[in-house]
PDB file of C-alpha atoms in Angstrom:
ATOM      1  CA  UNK S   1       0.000   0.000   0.000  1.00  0.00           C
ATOM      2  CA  UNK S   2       1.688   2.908  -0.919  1.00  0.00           C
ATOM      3  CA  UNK S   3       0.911   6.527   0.729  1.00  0.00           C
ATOM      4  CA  UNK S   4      -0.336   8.317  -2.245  1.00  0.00           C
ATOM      5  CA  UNK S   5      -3.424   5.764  -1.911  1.00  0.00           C
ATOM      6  CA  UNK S   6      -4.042   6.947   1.458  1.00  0.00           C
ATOM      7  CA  UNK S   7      -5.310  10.599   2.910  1.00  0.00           C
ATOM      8  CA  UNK S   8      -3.159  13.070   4.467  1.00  0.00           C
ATOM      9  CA  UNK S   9      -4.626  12.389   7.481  1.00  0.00           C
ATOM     10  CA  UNK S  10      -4.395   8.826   7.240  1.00  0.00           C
ATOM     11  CA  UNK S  11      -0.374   8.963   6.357  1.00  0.00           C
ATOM     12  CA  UNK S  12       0.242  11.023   9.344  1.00  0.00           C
ATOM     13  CA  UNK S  13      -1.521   8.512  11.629  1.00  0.00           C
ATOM     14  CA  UNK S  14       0.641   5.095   9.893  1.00  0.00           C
ATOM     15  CA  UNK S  15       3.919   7.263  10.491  1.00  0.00           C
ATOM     16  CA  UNK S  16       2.994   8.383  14.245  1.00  0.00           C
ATOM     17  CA  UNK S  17       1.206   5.151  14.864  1.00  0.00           C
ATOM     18  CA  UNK S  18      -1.605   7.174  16.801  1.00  0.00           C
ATOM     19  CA  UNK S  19      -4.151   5.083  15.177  1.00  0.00           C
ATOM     20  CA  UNK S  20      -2.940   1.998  17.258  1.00  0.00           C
ATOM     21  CA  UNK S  21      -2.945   3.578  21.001  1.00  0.00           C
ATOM     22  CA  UNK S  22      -6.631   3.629  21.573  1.00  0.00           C
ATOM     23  CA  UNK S  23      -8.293   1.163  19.218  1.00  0.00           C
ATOM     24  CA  UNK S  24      -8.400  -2.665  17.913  1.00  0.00           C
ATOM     25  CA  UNK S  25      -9.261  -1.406  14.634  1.00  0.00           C
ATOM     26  CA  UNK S  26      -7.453  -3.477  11.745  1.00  0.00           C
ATOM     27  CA  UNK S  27      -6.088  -0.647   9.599  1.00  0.00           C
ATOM     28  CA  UNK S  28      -4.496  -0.918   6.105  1.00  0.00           C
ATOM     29  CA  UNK S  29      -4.564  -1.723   2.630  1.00  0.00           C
ATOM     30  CA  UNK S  30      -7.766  -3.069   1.110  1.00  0.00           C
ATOM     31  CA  UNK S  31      -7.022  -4.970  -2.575  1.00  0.00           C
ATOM     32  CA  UNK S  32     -10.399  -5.441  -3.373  1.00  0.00           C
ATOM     33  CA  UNK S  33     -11.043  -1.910  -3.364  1.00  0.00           C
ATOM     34  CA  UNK S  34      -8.122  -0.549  -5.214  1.00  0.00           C
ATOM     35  CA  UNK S  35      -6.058  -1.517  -2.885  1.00  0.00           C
ATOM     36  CA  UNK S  36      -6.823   1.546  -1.054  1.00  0.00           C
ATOM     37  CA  UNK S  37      -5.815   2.340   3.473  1.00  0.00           C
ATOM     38  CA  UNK S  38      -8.887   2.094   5.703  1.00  0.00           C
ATOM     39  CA  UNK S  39      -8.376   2.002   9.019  1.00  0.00           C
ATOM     40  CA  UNK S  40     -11.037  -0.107  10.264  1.00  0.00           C
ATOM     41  CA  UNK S  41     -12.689  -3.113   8.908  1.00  0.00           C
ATOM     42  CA  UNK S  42     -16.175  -0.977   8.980  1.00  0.00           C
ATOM     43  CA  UNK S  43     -14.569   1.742   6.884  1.00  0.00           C
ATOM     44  CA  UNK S  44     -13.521  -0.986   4.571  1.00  0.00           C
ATOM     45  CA  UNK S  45     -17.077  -2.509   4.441  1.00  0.00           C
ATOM     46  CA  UNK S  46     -19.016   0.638   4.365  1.00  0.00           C
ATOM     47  CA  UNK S  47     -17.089   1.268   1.269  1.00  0.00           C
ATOM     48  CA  UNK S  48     -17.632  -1.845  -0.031  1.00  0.00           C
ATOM     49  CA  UNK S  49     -21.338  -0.984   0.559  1.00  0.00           C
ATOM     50  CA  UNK S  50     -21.340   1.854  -1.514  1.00  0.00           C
ATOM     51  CA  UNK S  51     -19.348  -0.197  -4.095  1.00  0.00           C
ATOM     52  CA  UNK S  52     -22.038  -2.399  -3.976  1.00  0.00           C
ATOM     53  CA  UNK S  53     -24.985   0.440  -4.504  1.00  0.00           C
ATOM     54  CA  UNK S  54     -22.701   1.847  -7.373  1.00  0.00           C
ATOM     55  CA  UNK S  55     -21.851   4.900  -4.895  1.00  0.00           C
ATOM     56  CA  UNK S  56     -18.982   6.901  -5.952  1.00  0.00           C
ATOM     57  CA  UNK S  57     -17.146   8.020  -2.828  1.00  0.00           C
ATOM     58  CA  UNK S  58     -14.376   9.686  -1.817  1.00  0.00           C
ATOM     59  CA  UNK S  59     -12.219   8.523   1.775  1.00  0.00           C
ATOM     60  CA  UNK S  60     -11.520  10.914   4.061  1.00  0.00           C
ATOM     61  CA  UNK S  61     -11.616  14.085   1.287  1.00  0.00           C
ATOM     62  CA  UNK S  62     -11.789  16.898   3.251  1.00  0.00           C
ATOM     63  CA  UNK S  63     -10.455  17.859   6.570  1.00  0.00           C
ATOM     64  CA  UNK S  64     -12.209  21.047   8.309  1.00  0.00           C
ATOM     65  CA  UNK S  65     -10.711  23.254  10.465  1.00  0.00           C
ATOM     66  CA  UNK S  66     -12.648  24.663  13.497  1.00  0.00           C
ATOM     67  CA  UNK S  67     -11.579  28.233  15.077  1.00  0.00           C
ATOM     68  CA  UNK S  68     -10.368  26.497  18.575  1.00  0.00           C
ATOM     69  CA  UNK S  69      -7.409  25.551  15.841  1.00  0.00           C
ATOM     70  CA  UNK S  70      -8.479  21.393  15.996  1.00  0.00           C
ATOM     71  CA  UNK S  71      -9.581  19.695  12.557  1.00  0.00           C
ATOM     72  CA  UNK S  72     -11.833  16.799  12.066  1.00  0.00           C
ATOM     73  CA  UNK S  73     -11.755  14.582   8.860  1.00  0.00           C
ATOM     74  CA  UNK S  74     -14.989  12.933   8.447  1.00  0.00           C
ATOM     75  CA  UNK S  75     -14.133   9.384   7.010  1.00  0.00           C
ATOM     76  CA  UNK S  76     -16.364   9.405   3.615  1.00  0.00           C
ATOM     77  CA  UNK S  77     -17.989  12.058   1.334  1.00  0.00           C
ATOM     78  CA  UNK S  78     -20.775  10.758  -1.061  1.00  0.00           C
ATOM     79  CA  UNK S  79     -23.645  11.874  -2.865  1.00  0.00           C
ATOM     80  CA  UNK S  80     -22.706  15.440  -1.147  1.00  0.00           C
ATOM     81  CA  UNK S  81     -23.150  13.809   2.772  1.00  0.00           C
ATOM     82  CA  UNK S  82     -20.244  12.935   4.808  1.00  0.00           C
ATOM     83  CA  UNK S  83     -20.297   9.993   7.153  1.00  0.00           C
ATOM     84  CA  UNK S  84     -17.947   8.806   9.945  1.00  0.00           C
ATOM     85  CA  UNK S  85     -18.094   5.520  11.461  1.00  0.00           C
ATOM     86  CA  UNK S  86     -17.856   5.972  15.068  1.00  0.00           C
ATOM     87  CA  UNK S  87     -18.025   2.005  16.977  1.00  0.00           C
ATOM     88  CA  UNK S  88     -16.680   3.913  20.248  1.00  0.00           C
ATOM     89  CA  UNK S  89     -17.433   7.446  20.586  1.00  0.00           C
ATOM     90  CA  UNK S  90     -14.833   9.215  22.887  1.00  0.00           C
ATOM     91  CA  UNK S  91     -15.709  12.627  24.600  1.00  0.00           C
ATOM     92  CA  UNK S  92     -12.992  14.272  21.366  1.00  0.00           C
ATOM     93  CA  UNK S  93     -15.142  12.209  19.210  1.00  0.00           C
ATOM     94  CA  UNK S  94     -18.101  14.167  20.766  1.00  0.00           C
ATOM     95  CA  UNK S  95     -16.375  17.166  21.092  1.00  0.00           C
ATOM     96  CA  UNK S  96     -15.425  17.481  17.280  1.00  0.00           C
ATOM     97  CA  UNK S  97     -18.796  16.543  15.786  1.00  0.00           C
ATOM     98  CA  UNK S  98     -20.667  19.158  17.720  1.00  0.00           C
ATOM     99  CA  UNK S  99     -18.097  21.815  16.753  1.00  0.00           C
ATOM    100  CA  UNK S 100     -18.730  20.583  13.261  1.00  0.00           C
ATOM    101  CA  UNK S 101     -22.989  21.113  14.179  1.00  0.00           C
ATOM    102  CA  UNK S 102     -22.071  24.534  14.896  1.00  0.00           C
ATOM    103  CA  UNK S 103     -19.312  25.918  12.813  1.00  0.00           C
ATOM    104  CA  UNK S 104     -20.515  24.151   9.817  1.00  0.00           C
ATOM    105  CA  UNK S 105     -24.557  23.799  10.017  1.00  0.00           C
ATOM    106  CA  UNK S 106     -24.763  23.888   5.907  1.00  0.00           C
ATOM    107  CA  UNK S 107     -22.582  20.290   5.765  1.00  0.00           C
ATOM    108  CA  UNK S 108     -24.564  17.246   6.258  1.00  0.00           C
ATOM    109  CA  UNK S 109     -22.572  15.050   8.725  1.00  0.00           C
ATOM    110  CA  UNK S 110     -24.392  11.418   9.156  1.00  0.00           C
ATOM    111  CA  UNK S 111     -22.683   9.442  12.283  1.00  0.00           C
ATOM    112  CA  UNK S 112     -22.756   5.372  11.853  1.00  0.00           C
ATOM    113  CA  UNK S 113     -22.775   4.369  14.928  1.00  0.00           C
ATOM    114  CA  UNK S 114     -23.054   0.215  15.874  1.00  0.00           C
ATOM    115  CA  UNK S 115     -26.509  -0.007  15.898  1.00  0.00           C
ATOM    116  CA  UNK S 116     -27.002   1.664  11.950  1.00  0.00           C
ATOM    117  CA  UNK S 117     -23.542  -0.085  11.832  1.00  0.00           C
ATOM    118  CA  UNK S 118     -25.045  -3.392  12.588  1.00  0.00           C
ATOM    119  CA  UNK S 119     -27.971  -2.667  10.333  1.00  0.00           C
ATOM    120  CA  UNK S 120     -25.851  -2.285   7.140  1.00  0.00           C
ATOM    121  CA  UNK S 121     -24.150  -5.615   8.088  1.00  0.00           C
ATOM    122  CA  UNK S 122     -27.536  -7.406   8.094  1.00  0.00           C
ATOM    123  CA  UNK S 123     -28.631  -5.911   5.109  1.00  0.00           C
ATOM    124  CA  UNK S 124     -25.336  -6.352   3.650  1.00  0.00           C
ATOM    125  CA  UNK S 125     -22.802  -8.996   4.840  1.00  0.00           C
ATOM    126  CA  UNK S 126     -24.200 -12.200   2.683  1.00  0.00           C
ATOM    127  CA  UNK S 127     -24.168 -10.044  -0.236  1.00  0.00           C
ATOM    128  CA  UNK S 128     -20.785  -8.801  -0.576  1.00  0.00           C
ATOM    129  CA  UNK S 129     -18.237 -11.425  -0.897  1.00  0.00           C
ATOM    130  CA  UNK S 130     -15.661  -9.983   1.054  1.00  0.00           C
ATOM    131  CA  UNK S 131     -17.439  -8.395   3.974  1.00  0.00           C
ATOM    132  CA  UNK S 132     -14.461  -8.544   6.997  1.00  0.00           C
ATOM    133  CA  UNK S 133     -15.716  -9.542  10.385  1.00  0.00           C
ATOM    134  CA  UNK S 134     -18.645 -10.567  12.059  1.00  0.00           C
TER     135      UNK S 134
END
């Protein structure tokens, strides 16, 4: 996997290894889907979903910058919504999102949490071939 198939944000994180302090997410390359970083299995299914629906999407496109100086990437952009997969949300996590309710009301920001999480893996597991996990 090389970087230029992976975000800005997402590069930073591999070379300062934050992604692995807090989380048992399985991060990295996906072949099936251009062989394109992910960091979690439910990133890498969600997009699979959208694959699936004939989506086109974009990972982690567009990082916003709020006026207390921190930035928040949401993980996907398509059809003009954003979504982030959240399976553990962490007072930041909380923290961010409402600063992106308030300093950007005009951009749609749709949170899949584990239970719409565990919806799209009913509706979807069986049908995609490669579906990682449970």
């Amino acid at each position: 996997c090389s970087s230029d198939l992976m975000s800005v944000s997402a590069s930073r994180r591999v070379r300062t290894k934050s992604e692995t302090h807090y989380t048992s997410a399985k991060g990295g390359c996906r072949t099936d889907l251009n062989s394109q970083y992910f960091r979690s299995c439910w990133e890498a299914n969600f997009a699979r979903i959208l694959n699936h629906l004939q989506k086109s999407w974009e990972y982690e496109p567009t990082s916003f910058k709020f006026a207390n100086g921190k930035t928040y990437t949401p993980d996907f952009l398509c059809d003009g919504i954003f979504y982030e997969l959240k399976g553990r949300m962490t007072e930041s996590c909380e923290e961010k999102i409402k600063c992106m309710n308030l300093e950007f009301p005009n951009v749609h920001l749709e949170i899949i949490d584990c239970a719409k999480y565990d919806d799209l893996r009913v509706k979807y597991k069986n049908l995609i071939p490669l579906w990682e996990g449970k």
